[in-house]
Amino acid sequence: YASLIQFIIKITSLDMSLAIEAYCSDRIASLERSLDSARGEEEELRKSLRTDSLTQVCSRNFVLNELKRIVREHKVKQRPLCVAMMDLDHFKKINDRYGHLIGDQILRAVAIRMSHAARNLDTLGRYGGEEFILILEETDLEGATSVCERIRRRIVTNPVHDAAFSVFVSMSFGVAELRIDDDTKSLVARADEALYAAKKAGRNCVRSESDIDALRHSVTV
């Protein structure tokens, strides 16, 4: 009789252990699923912060923070670095004629063309509205101007089209190179000044800060 009691206790203890083990396994699996879900949500949040939702290039905040980091690194290493400011020409007229939904489609298409024409080491971001910024690492002014000219040709050669529309678009570019006394603001400001020069020159062209310097020199002489 005592042996039977001990056997029943062992069986009961075994059942209890198995039940506890099964419960713990379920809880662990549930916690792992919760962690995976939290990691996925965190990654989605990170992606939304670093990516412009319309064009899928880098967001303004992300690209400007990247530029700060890259400027510091290139100044320490004394390596060439350029920034290009780029603006879609007459975009207001496009919105006025075709509407903002088609305007958004055109912005997305232009962003794709820019991404494909840029180099793998370049960082493309949406600066605001129809204006974009491109960080060209390990690149001097001549090389950066050449890259921008390639992007300009890629955009202007064929129309952006859909079943409802077909529109030729163009962009203006301003390029500046990092100087030893530069910070992010001064570098972007010179690129923006070169962009303004491109617009004054009739748009659909690339102008660098050296073009502005040459123009100032010709005026003073």
CSV table of C-alpha atoms in Angstrom, one decimal:
chain,number,residue,atom,x,y,z
A,1,TYR,CA,0.0,0.0,0.0
A,2,ALA,CA,2.8,2.4,0.9
A,3,SER,CA,4.4,1.6,-2.5
A,4,LEU,CA,1.2,2.5,-4.3
A,5,ILE,CA,1.0,5.8,-2.4
A,6,GLN,CA,4.6,6.7,-3.4
A,7,PHE,CA,3.9,5.7,-7.0
A,8,ILE,CA,0.8,8.0,-7.0
A,9,ILE,CA,2.8,10.8,-5.5
A,10,LYS,CA,5.5,10.4,-8.1
A,11,ILE,CA,3.0,10.4,-11.0
A,12,THR,CA,1.2,13.4,-9.5
A,13,SER,CA,4.6,15.3,-9.1
A,14,LEU,CA,5.5,14.3,-12.7
A,15,ASP,CA,2.2,15.6,-14.0
A,16,MET,CA,2.7,18.8,-12.0
A,17,SER,CA,6.2,19.3,-13.4
A,18,LEU,CA,5.0,18.7,-16.9
A,19,ALA,CA,2.2,21.2,-16.4
A,20,ILE,CA,4.6,23.8,-15.0
A,21,GLU,CA,7.1,23.2,-17.8
A,22,ALA,CA,4.3,23.6,-20.4
A,23,TYR,CA,3.1,26.8,-18.8
A,24,CYS,CA,6.6,28.2,-18.6
A,25,SER,CA,7.2,27.3,-22.3
A,26,ASP,CA,4.0,29.1,-23.3
A,27,ARG,CA,4.9,32.1,-21.3
A,28,ILE,CA,8.4,32.2,-22.7
A,29,ALA,CA,7.1,31.9,-26.2
A,30,SER,CA,4.6,34.7,-25.6
A,31,LEU,CA,7.3,36.9,-24.2
A,32,GLU,CA,9.5,36.2,-27.2
A,33,ARG,CA,6.6,37.1,-29.6
A,34,SER,CA,6.1,40.3,-27.6
A,35,LEU,CA,9.8,41.2,-27.8
A,36,ASP,CA,9.8,40.5,-31.6
A,37,SER,CA,6.8,42.7,-32.0
A,38,ALA,CA,8.4,45.5,-29.9
A,39,ARG,CA,11.6,45.2,-32.0
A,40,GLY,CA,9.6,45.4,-35.2
A,41,GLU,CA,7.7,48.5,-34.0
A,42,GLU,CA,11.0,50.1,-32.9
A,43,GLU,CA,12.5,49.5,-36.3
A,44,GLU,CA,9.4,50.9,-38.0
A,45,LEU,CA,9.7,54.0,-35.8
A,46,ARG,CA,13.4,54.4,-36.6
A,47,LYS,CA,12.6,54.0,-40.3
A,48,SER,CA,9.9,56.6,-40.2
A,49,LEU,CA,12.3,59.1,-38.5
A,50,ARG,CA,15.1,58.6,-41.0
A,51,THR,CA,12.9,58.3,-44.2
A,52,ASP,CA,10.8,60.9,-45.9
A,53,SER,CA,7.3,59.3,-46.1
A,54,LEU,CA,6.5,60.7,-49.6
A,55,THR,CA,9.8,60.3,-51.5
A,56,GLN,CA,11.4,57.5,-49.5
A,57,VAL,CA,14.8,59.3,-49.4
A,58,CYS,CA,16.3,60.4,-46.2
A,59,SER,CA,14.2,62.8,-44.0
A,60,ARG,CA,15.4,66.4,-43.4
A,61,ASN,CA,16.4,65.8,-39.8
A,62,PHE,CA,18.2,62.6,-40.5
A,63,VAL,CA,20.2,63.9,-43.5
A,64,LEU,CA,21.2,67.1,-41.6
A,65,ASN,CA,22.3,65.0,-38.6
A,66,GLU,CA,24.3,62.8,-40.9
A,67,LEU,CA,25.8,65.9,-42.5
A,68,LYS,CA,27.0,67.1,-39.1
A,69,ARG,CA,28.7,63.8,-38.4
A,70,ILE,CA,30.2,63.6,-41.9
A,71,VAL,CA,31.5,67.2,-41.7
A,72,ARG,CA,33.3,66.4,-38.4
A,73,GLU,CA,34.9,63.2,-39.7
A,74,HIS,CA,36.0,64.8,-43.0
A,75,LYS,CA,37.5,67.8,-41.3
A,76,VAL,CA,39.5,65.6,-38.9
A,77,LYS,CA,40.7,63.3,-41.8
A,78,GLN,CA,41.1,66.3,-44.1
A,79,ARG,CA,39.2,64.6,-46.8
A,80,PRO,CA,37.1,66.3,-49.6
A,81,LEU,CA,33.4,66.6,-49.1
A,82,CYS,CA,30.7,68.4,-51.1
A,83,VAL,CA,27.1,69.3,-50.6
A,84,ALA,CA,24.6,69.9,-53.4
A,85,MET,CA,21.3,71.7,-53.0
A,86,MET,CA,18.7,70.8,-55.7
A,87,ASP,CA,15.4,72.3,-56.5
A,88,LEU,CA,12.7,71.0,-58.9
A,89,ASP,CA,12.1,73.8,-61.4
A,90,HIS,CA,8.7,75.5,-61.6
A,91,PHE,CA,7.1,73.0,-59.3
A,92,LYS,CA,4.3,75.4,-58.3
A,93,LYS,CA,3.1,75.6,-61.9
A,94,ILE,CA,3.0,71.7,-62.0
A,95,ASN,CA,0.9,71.6,-58.8
A,96,ASP,CA,-1.4,74.4,-60.1
A,97,ARG,CA,-1.9,72.7,-63.5
A,98,TYR,CA,-2.1,69.0,-62.5
A,99,GLY,CA,-3.0,69.1,-58.8
A,100,HIS,CA,-1.1,68.1,-55.7
A,101,LEU,CA,-1.6,64.4,-56.0
A,102,ILE,CA,0.1,64.3,-59.4
A,103,GLY,CA,2.7,66.7,-58.0
A,104,ASP,CA,3.4,64.1,-55.3
A,105,GLN,CA,3.8,61.4,-57.9
A,106,ILE,CA,6.3,63.6,-59.8
A,107,LEU,CA,8.3,64.2,-56.6
A,108,ARG,CA,8.5,60.4,-56.0
A,109,ALA,CA,9.5,59.7,-59.6
A,110,VAL,CA,12.2,62.5,-59.5
A,111,ALA,CA,13.5,61.1,-56.1
A,112,ILE,CA,13.8,57.6,-57.7
A,113,ARG,CA,15.8,59.0,-60.7
A,114,MET,CA,18.1,61.0,-58.4
A,115,SER,CA,18.7,57.9,-56.3
A,116,HIS,CA,19.6,55.8,-59.3
A,117,ALA,CA,21.9,58.4,-60.8
A,118,ALA,CA,23.7,59.2,-57.6
A,119,ARG,CA,26.6,57.0,-56.3
A,120,ASN,CA,26.3,54.4,-53.6
A,121,LEU,CA,28.3,56.5,-51.2
A,122,ASP,CA,26.2,59.6,-51.7
A,123,THR,CA,23.4,60.5,-49.2
A,124,LEU,CA,20.2,61.9,-50.6
A,125,GLY,CA,17.6,63.7,-48.5
A,126,ARG,CA,14.5,65.8,-48.9
A,127,TYR,CA,15.3,69.2,-47.6
A,128,GLY,CA,11.7,70.5,-47.8
A,129,GLY,CA,8.9,70.8,-50.4
A,130,GLU,CA,10.5,70.3,-53.9
A,131,GLU,CA,14.1,70.9,-52.6
A,132,PHE,CA,16.6,68.1,-52.0
A,133,ILE,CA,20.1,67.9,-50.5
A,134,LEU,CA,22.9,65.5,-51.6
A,135,ILE,CA,26.0,64.7,-49.5
A,136,LEU,CA,28.9,63.7,-51.7
A,137,GLU,CA,31.7,62.2,-49.6
A,138,GLU,CA,35.3,61.8,-50.7
A,139,THR,CA,34.5,64.2,-53.6
A,140,ASP,CA,36.0,67.5,-54.7
A,141,LEU,CA,34.1,70.3,-56.3
A,142,GLU,CA,34.8,69.1,-59.9
A,143,GLY,CA,33.7,65.6,-59.1
A,144,ALA,CA,30.6,66.7,-57.3
A,145,THR,CA,29.6,69.0,-60.2
A,146,SER,CA,30.0,66.0,-62.6
A,147,VAL,CA,27.7,63.8,-60.5
A,148,CYS,CA,25.1,66.5,-60.3
A,149,GLU,CA,25.3,67.0,-64.1
A,150,ARG,CA,24.6,63.3,-64.5
A,151,ILE,CA,21.6,63.5,-62.2
A,152,ARG,CA,20.3,66.6,-64.0
A,153,ARG,CA,20.5,64.8,-67.4
A,154,ARG,CA,18.8,61.7,-65.9
A,155,ILE,CA,15.8,63.8,-64.7
A,156,VAL,CA,15.4,66.0,-67.8
A,157,THR,CA,15.9,63.4,-70.6
A,158,ASN,CA,12.5,61.6,-70.3
A,159,PRO,CA,9.1,62.8,-69.1
A,160,VAL,CA,7.6,61.7,-65.9
A,161,HIS,CA,4.4,59.9,-67.1
A,162,ASP,CA,1.4,57.9,-66.0
A,163,ALA,CA,-1.9,57.0,-67.7
A,164,ALA,CA,-3.2,60.5,-66.8
A,165,PHE,CA,-0.2,62.7,-67.5
A,166,SER,CA,3.2,63.1,-69.2
A,167,VAL,CA,5.4,65.9,-67.9
A,168,PHE,CA,8.9,66.9,-68.7
A,169,VAL,CA,10.6,68.2,-65.5
A,170,SER,CA,14.0,69.7,-64.7
A,171,MET,CA,16.1,70.6,-61.7
A,172,SER,CA,18.6,73.3,-60.7
A,173,PHE,CA,21.7,72.4,-58.7
A,174,GLY,CA,24.1,74.3,-56.4
A,175,VAL,CA,27.3,72.7,-55.2
A,176,ALA,CA,29.7,73.8,-52.5
A,177,GLU,CA,32.9,72.1,-51.1
A,178,LEU,CA,33.8,71.8,-47.4
A,179,ARG,CA,36.4,74.3,-46.1
A,180,ILE,CA,38.5,74.1,-43.0
A,181,ASP,CA,36.4,76.8,-41.2
A,182,ASP,CA,33.0,75.4,-42.3
A,183,ASP,CA,30.3,74.1,-40.1
A,184,THR,CA,27.1,72.5,-41.5
A,185,LYS,CA,25.2,75.8,-41.8
A,186,SER,CA,27.9,77.6,-43.7
A,187,LEU,CA,28.5,74.7,-46.1
A,188,VAL,CA,24.7,74.4,-46.9
A,189,ALA,CA,24.4,78.2,-47.2
A,190,ARG,CA,27.1,78.3,-49.9
A,191,ALA,CA,25.5,75.4,-51.8
A,192,ASP,CA,22.2,77.3,-51.5
A,193,GLU,CA,23.8,80.4,-52.9
A,194,ALA,CA,25.1,78.4,-55.8
A,195,LEU,CA,21.6,77.0,-56.3
A,196,TYR,CA,20.2,80.6,-56.5
A,197,ALA,CA,22.9,81.3,-59.1
A,198,ALA,CA,21.6,78.3,-61.1
A,199,LYS,CA,18.1,79.7,-61.0
A,200,LYS,CA,19.3,83.1,-62.1
A,201,ALA,CA,21.1,81.5,-65.0
A,202,GLY,CA,17.8,80.1,-66.3
A,203,ARG,CA,17.4,76.9,-64.3
A,204,ASN,CA,18.0,73.4,-65.5
A,205,CYS,CA,21.7,73.7,-64.8
A,206,VAL,CA,24.4,73.0,-62.3
A,207,ARG,CA,26.3,75.9,-60.6
A,208,SER,CA,29.1,75.6,-58.1
A,209,GLU,CA,30.6,78.1,-55.7
A,210,SER,CA,33.6,78.4,-58.0
A,211,ASP,CA,31.2,79.8,-60.6
A,212,ILE,CA,30.0,82.5,-58.1
A,213,ASP,CA,33.6,83.3,-57.2
A,214,ALA,CA,34.6,83.7,-60.9
A,215,LEU,CA,31.6,86.0,-61.5
A,216,ARG,CA,32.5,88.1,-58.5
A,217,HIS,CA,36.1,88.4,-59.7
A,218,SER,CA,35.0,89.4,-63.2
A,219,VAL,CA,32.7,92.1,-61.7
A,220,THR,CA,35.5,93.6,-59.5
A,221,VAL,CA,38.0,93.5,-62.3
